[in-house]
PDB file of N, CA and C and ligand atoms in Angstrom:
ATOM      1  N   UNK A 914     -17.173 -20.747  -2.206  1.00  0.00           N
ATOM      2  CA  UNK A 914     -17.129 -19.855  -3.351  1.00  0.00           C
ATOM      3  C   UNK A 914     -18.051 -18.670  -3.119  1.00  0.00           C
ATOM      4  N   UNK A 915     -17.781 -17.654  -3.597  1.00  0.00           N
ATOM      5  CA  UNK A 915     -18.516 -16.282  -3.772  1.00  0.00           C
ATOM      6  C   UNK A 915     -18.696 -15.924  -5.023  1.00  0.00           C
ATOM      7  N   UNK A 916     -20.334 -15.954  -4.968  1.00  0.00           N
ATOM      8  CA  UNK A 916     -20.793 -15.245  -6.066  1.00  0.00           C
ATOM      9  C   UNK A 916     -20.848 -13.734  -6.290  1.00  0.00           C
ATOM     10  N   UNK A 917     -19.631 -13.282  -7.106  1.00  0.00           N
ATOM     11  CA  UNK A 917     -19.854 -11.600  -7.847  1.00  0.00           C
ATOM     12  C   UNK A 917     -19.785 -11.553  -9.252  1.00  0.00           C
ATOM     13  N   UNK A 918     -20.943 -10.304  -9.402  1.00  0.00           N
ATOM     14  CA  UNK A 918     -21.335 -10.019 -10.819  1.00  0.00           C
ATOM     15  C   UNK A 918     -20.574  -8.913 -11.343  1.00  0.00           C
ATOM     16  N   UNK A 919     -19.595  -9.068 -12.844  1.00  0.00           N
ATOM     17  CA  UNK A 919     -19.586  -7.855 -13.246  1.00  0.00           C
ATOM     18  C   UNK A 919     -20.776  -7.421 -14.193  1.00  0.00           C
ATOM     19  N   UNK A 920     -20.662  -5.852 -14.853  1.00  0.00           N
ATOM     20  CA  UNK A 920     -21.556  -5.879 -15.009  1.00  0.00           C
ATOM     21  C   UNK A 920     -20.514  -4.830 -15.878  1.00  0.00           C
ATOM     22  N   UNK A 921     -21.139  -5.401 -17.550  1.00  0.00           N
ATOM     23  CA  UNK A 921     -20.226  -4.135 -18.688  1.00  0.00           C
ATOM     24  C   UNK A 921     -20.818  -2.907 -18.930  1.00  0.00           C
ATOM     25  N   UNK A 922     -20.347  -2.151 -18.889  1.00  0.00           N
ATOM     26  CA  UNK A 922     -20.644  -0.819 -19.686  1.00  0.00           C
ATOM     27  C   UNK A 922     -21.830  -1.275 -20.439  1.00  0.00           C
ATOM     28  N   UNK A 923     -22.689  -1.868 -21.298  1.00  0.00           N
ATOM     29  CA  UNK A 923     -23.600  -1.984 -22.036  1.00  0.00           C
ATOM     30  C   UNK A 923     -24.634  -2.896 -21.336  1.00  0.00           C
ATOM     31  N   UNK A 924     -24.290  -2.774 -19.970  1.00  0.00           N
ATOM     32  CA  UNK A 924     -25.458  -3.847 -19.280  1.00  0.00           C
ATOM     33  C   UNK A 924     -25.224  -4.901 -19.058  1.00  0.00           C
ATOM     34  N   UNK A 925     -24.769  -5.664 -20.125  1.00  0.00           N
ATOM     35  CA  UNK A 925     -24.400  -7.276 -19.946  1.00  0.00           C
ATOM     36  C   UNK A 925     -24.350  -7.813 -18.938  1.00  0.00           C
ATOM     37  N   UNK A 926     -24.557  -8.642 -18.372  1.00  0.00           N
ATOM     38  CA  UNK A 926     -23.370  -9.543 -17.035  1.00  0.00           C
ATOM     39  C   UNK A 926     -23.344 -10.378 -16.947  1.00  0.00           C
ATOM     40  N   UNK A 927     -21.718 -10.745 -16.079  1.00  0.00           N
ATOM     41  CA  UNK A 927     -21.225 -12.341 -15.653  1.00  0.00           C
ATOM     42  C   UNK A 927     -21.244 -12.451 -14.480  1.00  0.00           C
ATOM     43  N   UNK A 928     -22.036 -13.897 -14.045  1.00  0.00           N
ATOM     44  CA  UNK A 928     -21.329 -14.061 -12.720  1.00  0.00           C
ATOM     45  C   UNK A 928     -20.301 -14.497 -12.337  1.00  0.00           C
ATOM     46  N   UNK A 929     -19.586 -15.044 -11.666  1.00  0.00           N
ATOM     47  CA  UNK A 929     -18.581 -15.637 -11.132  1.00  0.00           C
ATOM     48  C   UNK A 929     -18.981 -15.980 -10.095  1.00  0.00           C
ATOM     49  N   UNK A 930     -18.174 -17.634  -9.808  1.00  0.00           N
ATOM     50  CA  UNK A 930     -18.068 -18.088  -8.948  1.00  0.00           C
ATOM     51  C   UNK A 930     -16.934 -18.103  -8.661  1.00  0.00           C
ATOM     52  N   UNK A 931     -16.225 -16.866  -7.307  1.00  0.00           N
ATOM     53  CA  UNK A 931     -14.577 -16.529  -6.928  1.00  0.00           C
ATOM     54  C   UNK A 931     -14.727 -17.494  -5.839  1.00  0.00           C
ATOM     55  N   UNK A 932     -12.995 -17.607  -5.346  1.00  0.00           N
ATOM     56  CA  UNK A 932     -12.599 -18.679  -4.664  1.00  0.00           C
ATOM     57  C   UNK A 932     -12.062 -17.183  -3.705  1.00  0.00           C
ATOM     58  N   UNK A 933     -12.306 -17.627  -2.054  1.00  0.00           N
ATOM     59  CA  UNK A 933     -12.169 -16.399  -1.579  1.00  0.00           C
ATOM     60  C   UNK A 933     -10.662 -16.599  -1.506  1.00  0.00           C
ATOM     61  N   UNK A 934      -9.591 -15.164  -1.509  1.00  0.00           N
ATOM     62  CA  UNK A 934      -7.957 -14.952  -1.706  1.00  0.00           C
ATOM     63  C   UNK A 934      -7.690 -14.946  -3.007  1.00  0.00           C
ATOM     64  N   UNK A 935      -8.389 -15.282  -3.800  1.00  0.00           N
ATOM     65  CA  UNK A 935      -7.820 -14.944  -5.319  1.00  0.00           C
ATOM     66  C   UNK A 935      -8.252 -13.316  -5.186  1.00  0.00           C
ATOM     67  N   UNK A 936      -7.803 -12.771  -6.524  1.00  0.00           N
ATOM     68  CA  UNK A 936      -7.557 -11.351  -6.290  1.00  0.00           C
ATOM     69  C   UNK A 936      -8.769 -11.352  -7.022  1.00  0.00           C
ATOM     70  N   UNK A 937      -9.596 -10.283  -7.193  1.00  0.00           N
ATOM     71  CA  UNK A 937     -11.207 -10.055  -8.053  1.00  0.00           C
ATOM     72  C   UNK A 937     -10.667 -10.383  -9.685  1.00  0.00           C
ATOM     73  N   UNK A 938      -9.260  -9.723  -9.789  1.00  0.00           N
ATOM     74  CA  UNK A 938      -8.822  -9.435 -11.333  1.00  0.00           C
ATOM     75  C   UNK A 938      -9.227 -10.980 -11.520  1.00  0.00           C
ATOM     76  N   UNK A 939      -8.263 -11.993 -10.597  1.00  0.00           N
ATOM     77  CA  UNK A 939      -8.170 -13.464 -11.198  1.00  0.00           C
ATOM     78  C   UNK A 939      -9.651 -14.003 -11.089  1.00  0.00           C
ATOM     79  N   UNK A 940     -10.253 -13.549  -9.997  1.00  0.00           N
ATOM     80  CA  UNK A 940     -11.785 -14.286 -10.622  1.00  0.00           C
ATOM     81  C   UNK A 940     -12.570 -13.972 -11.690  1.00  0.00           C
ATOM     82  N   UNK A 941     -12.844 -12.744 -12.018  1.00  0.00           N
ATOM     83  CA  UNK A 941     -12.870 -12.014 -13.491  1.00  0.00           C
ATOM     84  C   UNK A 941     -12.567 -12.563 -14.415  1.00  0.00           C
ATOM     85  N   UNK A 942     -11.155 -12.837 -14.777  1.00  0.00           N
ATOM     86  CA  UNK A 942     -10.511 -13.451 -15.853  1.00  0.00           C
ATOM     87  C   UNK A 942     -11.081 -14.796 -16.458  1.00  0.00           C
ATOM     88  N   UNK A 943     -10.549 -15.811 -14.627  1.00  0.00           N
ATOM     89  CA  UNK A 943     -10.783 -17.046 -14.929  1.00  0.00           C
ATOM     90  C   UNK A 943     -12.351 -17.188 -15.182  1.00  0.00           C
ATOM     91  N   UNK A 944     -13.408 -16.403 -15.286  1.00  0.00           N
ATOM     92  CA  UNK A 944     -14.760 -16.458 -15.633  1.00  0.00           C
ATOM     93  C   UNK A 944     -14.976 -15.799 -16.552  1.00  0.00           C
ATOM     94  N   UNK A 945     -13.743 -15.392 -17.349  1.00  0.00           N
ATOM     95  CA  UNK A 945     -14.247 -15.020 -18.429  1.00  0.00           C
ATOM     96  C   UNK A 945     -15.371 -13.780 -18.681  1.00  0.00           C
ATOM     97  N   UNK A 946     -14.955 -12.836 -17.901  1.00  0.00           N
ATOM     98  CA  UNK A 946     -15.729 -11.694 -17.750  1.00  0.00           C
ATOM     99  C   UNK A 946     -14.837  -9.886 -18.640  1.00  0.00           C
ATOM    100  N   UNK A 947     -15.637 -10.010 -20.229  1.00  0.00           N
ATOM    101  CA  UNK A 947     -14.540  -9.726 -20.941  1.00  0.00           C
ATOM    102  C   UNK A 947     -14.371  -8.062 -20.673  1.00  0.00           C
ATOM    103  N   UNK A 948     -14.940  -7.522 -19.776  1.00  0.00           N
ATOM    104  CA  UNK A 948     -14.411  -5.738 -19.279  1.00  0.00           C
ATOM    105  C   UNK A 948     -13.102  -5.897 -18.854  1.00  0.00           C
ATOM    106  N   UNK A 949     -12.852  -6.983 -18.403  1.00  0.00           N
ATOM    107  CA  UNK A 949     -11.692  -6.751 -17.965  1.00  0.00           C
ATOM    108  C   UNK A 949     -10.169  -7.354 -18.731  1.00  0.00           C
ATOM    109  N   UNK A 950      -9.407  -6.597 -19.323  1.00  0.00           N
ATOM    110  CA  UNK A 950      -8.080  -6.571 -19.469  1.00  0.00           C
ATOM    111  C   UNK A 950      -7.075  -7.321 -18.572  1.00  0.00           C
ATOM    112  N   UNK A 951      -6.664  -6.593 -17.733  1.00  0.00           N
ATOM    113  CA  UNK A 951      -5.540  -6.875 -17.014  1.00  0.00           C
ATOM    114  C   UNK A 951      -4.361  -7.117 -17.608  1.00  0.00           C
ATOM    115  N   UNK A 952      -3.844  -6.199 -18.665  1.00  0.00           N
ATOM    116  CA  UNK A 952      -2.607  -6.194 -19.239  1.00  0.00           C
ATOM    117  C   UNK A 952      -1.111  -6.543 -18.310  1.00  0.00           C
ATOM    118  N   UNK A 953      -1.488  -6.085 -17.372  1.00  0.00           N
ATOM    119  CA  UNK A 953       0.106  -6.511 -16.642  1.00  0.00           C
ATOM    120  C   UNK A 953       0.233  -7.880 -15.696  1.00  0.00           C
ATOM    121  N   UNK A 954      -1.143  -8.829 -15.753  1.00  0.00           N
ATOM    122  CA  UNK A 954      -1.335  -9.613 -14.966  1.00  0.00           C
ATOM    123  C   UNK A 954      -1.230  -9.886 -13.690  1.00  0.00           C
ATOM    124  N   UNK A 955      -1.527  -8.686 -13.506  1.00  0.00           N
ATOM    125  CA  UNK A 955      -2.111  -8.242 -11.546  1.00  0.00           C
ATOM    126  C   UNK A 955      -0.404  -7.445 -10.819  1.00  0.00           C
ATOM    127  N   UNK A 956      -0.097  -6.850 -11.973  1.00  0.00           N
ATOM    128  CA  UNK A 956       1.194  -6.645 -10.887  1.00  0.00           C
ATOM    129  C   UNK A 956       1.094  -4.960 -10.956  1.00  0.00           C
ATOM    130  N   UNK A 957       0.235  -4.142 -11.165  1.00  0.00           N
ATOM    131  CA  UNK A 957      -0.319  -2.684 -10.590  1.00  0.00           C
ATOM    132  C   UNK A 957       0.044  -1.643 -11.363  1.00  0.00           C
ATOM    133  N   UNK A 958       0.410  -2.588 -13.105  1.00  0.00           N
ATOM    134  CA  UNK A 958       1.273  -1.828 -13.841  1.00  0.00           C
ATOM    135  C   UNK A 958       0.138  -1.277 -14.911  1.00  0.00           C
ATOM    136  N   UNK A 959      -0.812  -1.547 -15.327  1.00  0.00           N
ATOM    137  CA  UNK A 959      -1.522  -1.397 -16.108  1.00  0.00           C
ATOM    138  C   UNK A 959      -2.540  -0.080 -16.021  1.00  0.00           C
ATOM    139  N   UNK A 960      -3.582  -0.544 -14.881  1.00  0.00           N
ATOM    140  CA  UNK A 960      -4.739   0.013 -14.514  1.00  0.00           C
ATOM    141  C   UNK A 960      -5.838  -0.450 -15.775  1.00  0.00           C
ATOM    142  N   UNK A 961      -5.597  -1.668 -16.550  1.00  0.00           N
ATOM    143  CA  UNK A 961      -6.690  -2.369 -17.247  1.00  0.00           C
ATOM    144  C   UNK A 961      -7.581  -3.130 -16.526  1.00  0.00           C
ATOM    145  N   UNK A 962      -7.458  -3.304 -14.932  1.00  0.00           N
ATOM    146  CA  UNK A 962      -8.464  -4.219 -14.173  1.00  0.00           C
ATOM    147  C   UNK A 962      -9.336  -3.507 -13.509  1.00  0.00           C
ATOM    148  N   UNK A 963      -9.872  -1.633 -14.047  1.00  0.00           N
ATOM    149  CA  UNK A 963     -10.680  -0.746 -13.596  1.00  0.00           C
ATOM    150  C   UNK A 963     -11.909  -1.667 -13.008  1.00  0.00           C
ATOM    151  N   UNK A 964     -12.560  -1.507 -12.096  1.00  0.00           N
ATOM    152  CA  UNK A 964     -14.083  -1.531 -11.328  1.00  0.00           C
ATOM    153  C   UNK A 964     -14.421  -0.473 -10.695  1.00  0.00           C
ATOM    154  N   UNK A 965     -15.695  -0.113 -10.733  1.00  0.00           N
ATOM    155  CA  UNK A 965     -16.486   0.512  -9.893  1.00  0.00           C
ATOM    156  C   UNK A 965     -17.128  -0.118  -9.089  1.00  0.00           C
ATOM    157  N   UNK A 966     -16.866   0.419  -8.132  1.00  0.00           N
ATOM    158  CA  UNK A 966     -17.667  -0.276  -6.874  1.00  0.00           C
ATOM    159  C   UNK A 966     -18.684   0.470  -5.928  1.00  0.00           C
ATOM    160  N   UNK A 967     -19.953  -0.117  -6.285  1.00  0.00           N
ATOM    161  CA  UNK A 967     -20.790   0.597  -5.669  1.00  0.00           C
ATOM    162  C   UNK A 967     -20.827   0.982  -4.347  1.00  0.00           C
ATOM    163  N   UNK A 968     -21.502   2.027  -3.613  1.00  0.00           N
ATOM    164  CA  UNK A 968     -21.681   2.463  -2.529  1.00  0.00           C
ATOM    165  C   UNK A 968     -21.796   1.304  -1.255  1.00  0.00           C
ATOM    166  N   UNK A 969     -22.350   0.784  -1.652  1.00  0.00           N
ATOM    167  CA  UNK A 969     -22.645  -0.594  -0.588  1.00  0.00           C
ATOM    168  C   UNK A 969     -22.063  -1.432  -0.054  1.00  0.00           C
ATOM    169  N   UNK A 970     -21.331  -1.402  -1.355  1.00  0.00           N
ATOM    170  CA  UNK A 970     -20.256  -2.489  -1.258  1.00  0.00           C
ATOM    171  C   UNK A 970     -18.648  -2.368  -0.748  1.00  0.00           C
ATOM    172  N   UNK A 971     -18.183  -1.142  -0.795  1.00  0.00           N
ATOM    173  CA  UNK A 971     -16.860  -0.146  -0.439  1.00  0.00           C
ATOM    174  C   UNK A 971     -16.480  -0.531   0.839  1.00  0.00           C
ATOM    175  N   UNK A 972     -17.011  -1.420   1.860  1.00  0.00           N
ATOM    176  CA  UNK A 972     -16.654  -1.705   3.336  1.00  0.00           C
ATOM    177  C   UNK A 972     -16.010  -2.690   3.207  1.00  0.00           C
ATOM    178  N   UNK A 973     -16.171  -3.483   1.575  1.00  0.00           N
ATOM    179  CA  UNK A 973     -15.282  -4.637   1.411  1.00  0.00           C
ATOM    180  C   UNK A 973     -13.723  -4.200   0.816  1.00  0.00           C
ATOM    181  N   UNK A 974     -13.829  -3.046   0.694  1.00  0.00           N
ATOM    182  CA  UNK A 974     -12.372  -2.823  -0.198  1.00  0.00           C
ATOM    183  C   UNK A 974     -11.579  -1.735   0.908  1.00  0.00           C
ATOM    184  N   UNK A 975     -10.039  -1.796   0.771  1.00  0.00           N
ATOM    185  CA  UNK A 975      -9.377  -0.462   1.942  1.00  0.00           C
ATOM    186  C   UNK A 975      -9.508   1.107   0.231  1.00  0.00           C
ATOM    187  N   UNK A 976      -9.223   1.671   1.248  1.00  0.00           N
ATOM    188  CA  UNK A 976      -8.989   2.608   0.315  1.00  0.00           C
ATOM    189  C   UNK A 976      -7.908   2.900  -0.484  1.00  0.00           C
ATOM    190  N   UNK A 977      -7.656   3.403  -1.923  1.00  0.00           N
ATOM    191  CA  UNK A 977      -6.958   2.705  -2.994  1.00  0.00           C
ATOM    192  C   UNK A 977      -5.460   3.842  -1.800  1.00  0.00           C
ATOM    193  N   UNK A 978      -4.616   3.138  -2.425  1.00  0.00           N
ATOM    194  CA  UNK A 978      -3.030   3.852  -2.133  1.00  0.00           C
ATOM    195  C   UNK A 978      -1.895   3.603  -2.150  1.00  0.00           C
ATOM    196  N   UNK A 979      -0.615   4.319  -2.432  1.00  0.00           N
ATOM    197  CA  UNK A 979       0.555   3.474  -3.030  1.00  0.00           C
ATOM    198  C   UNK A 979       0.032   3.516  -4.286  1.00  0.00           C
ATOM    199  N   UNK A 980       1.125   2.148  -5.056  1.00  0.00           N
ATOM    200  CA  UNK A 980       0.664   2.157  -6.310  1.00  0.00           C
ATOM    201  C   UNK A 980      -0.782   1.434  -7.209  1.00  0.00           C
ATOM    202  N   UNK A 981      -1.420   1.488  -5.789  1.00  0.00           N
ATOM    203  CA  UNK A 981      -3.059   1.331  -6.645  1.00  0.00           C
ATOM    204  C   UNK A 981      -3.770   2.591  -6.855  1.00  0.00           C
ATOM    205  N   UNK A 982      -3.458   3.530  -6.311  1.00  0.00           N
ATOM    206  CA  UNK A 982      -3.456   4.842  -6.387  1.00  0.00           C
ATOM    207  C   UNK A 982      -3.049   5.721  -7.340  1.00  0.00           C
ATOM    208  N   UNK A 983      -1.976   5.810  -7.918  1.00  0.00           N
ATOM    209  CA  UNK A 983      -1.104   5.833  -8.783  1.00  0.00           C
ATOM    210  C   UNK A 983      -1.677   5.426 -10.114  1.00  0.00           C
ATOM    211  N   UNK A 984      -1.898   4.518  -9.883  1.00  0.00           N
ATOM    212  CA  UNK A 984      -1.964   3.551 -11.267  1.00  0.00           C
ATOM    213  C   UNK A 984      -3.541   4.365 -12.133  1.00  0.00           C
ATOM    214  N   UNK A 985      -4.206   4.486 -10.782  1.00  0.00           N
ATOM    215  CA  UNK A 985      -5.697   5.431 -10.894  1.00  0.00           C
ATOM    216  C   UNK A 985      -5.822   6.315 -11.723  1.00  0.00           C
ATOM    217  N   UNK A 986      -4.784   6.941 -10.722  1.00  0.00           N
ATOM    218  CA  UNK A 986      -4.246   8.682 -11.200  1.00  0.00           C
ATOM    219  C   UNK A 986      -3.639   7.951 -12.910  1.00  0.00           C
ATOM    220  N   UNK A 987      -2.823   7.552 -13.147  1.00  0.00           N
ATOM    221  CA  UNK A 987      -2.313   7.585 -14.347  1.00  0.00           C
ATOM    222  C   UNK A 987      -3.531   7.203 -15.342  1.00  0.00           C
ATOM    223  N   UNK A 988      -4.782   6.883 -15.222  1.00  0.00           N
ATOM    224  CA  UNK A 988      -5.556   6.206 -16.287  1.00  0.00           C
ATOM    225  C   UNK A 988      -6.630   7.160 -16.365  1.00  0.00           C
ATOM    226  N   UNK A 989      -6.354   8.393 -15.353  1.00  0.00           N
ATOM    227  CA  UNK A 989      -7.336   9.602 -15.323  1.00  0.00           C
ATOM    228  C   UNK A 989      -8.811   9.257 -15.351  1.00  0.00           C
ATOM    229  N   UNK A 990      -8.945   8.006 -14.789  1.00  0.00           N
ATOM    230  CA  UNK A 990     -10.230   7.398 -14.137  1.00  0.00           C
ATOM    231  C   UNK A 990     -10.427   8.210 -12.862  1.00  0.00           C
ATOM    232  N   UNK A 991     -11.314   9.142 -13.245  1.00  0.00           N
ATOM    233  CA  UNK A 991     -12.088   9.856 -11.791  1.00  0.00           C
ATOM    234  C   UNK A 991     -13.449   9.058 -11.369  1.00  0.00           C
ATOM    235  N   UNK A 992     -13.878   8.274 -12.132  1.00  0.00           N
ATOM    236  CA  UNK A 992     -15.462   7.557 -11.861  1.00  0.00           C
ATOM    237  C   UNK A 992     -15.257   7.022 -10.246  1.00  0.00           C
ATOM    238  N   UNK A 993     -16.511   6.879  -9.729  1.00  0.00           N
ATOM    239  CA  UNK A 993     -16.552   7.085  -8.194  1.00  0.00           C
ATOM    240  C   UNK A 993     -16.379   5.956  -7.741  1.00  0.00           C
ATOM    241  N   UNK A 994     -15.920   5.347  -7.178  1.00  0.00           N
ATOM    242  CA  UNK A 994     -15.874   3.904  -6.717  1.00  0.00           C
ATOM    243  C   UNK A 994     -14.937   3.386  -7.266  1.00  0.00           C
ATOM    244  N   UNK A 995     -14.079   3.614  -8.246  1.00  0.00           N
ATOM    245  CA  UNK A 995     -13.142   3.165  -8.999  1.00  0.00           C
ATOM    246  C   UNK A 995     -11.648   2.042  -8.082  1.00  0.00           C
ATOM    247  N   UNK A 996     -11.831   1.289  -8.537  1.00  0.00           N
ATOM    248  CA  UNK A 996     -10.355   0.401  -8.109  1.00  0.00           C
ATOM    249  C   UNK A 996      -9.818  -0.414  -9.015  1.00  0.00           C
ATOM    250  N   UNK A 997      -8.701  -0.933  -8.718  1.00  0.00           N
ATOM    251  CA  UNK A 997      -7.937  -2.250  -9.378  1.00  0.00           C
ATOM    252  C   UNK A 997      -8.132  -3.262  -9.000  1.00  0.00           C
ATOM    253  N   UNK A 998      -8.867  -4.185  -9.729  1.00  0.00           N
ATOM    254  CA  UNK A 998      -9.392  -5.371  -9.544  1.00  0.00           C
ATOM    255  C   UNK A 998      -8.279  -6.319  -8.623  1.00  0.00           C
ATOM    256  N   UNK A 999      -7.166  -6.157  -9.277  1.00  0.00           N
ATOM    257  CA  UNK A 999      -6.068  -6.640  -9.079  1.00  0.00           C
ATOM    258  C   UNK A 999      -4.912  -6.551  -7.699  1.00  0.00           C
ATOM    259  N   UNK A1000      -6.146  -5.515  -7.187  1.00  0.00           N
ATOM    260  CA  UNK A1000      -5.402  -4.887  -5.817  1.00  0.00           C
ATOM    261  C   UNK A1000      -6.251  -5.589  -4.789  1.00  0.00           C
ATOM    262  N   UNK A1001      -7.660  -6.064  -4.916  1.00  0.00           N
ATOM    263  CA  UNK A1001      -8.322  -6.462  -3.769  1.00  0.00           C
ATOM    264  C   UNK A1001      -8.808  -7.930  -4.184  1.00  0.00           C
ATOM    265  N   UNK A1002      -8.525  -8.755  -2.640  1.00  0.00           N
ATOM    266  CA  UNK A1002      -8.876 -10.432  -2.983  1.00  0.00           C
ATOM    267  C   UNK A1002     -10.331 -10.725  -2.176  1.00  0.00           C
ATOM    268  N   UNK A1003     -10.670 -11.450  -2.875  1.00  0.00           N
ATOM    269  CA  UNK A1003     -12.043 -11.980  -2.674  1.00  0.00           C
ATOM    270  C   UNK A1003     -12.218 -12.706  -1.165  1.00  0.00           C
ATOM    271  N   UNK A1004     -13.597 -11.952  -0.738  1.00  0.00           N
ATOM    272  CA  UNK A1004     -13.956 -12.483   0.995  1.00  0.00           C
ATOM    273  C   UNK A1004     -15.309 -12.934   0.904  1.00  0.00           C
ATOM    274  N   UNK A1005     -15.373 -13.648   1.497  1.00  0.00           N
ATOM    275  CA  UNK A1005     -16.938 -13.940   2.259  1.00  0.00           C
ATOM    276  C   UNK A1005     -17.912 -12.973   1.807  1.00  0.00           C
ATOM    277  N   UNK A1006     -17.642 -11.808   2.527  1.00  0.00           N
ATOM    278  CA  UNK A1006     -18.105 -11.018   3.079  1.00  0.00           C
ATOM    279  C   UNK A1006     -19.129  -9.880   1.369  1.00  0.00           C
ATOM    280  N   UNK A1007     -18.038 -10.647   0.023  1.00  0.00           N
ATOM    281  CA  UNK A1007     -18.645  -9.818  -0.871  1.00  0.00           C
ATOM    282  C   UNK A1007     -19.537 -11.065  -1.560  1.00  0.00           C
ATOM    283  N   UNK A1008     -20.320 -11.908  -0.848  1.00  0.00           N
ATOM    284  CA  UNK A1008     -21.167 -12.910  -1.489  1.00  0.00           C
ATOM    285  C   UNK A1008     -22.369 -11.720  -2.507  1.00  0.00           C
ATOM    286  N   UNK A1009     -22.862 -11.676  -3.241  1.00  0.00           N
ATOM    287  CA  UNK A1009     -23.787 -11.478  -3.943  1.00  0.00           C
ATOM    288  C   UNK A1009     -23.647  -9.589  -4.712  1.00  0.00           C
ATOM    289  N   UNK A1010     -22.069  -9.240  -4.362  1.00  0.00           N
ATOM    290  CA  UNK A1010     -21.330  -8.233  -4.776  1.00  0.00           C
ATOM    291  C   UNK A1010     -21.684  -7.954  -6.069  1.00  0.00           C
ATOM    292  N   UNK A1011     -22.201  -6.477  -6.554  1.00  0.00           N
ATOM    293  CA  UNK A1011     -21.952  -6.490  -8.233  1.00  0.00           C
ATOM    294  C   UNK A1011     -20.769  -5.529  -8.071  1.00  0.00           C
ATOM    295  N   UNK A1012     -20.437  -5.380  -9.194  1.00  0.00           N
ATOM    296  CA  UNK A1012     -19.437  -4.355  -9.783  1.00  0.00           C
ATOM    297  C   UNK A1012     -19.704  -4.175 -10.945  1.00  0.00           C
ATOM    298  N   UNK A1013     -19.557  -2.769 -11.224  1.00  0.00           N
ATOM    299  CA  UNK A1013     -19.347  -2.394 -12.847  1.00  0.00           C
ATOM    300  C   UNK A1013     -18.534  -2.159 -12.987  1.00  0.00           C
ATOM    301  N   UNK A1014     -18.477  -2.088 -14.563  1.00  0.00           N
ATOM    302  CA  UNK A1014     -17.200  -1.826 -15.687  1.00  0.00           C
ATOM    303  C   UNK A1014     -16.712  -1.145 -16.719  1.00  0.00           C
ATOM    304  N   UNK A1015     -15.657  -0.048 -16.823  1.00  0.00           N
ATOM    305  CA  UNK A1015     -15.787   1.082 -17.656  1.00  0.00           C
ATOM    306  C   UNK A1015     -15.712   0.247 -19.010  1.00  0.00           C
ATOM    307  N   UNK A1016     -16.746   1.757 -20.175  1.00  0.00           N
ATOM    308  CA  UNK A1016     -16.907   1.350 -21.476  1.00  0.00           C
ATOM    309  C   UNK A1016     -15.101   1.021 -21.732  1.00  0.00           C
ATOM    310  N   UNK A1017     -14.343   0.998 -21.762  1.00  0.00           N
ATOM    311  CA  UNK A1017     -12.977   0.701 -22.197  1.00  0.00           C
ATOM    312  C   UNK A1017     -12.026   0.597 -21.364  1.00  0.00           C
ATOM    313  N   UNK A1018     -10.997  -0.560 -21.047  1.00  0.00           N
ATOM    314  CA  UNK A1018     -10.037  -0.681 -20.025  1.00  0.00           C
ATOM    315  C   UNK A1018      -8.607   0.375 -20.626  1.00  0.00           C
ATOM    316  N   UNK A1019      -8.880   0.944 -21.576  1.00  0.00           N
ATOM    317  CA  UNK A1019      -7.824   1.448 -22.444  1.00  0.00           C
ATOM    318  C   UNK A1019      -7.713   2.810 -22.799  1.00  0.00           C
ATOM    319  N   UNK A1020      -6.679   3.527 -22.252  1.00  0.00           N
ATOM    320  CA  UNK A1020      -6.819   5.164 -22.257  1.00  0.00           C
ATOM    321  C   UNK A1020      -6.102   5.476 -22.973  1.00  0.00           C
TER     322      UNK A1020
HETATM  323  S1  FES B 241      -3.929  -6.154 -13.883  1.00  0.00           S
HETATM  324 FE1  FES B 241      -2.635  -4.488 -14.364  1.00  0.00          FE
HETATM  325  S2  FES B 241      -3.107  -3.019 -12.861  1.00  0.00           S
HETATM  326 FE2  FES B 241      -4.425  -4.668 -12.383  1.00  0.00          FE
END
């Protein structure tokens, strides 16, 4: 298991304990980490599974494109680090990962 933290708009945070190959959205969820939405249930339709992802951490994710890209552009989320939870699955490699979370999954 891999431990990542979100972290809400107001500070708060959850950890999670992800199972690595689940997608971030599904470890999120299943931990009950409430920034996150995910209205379309990971299928790239929404853009409710917004994260920011810090500088540090970006070697774990490809760069957004296609319709994770798209989905970006449509939610007029310019914040820096920004992705779809729902687009990238959990590795090793993001053991002790935070992420933040916009004040609202809802534009
Ligand atoms: S859950 Fe809908 S775009 Fe990620």
């Amino acid at each position: 298991m891999v431990k990542i933290t979100f972290v809400e708009h107001d500070g708060s945070q959850t950890e999670v304990e992800a199972e690595p190959g689940l997608s971030l959205m599904k470890a999120a969820t299943y931990g009950n980490v409430p920034g996150i939405s995910a209205d379309c249930g990971g299928n790239c339709a929404c853009g409710t599974c917004r994260i920011y992802v810090p500088a540090q951490w970006r070697h774990c994710f490809a760069e957004p494109k296609g319709n994770e890209q798209e989905m970006i552009e449509f939610s007029e989320d310019t914040t820096d680090g920004v992705r779809l939870a729902c687009q990238t699955k959990v590795i090793e490699a993001m053991e002790g990962m935070v992420l933040n979370l916009p004040e609202s999954q809802h534009y």
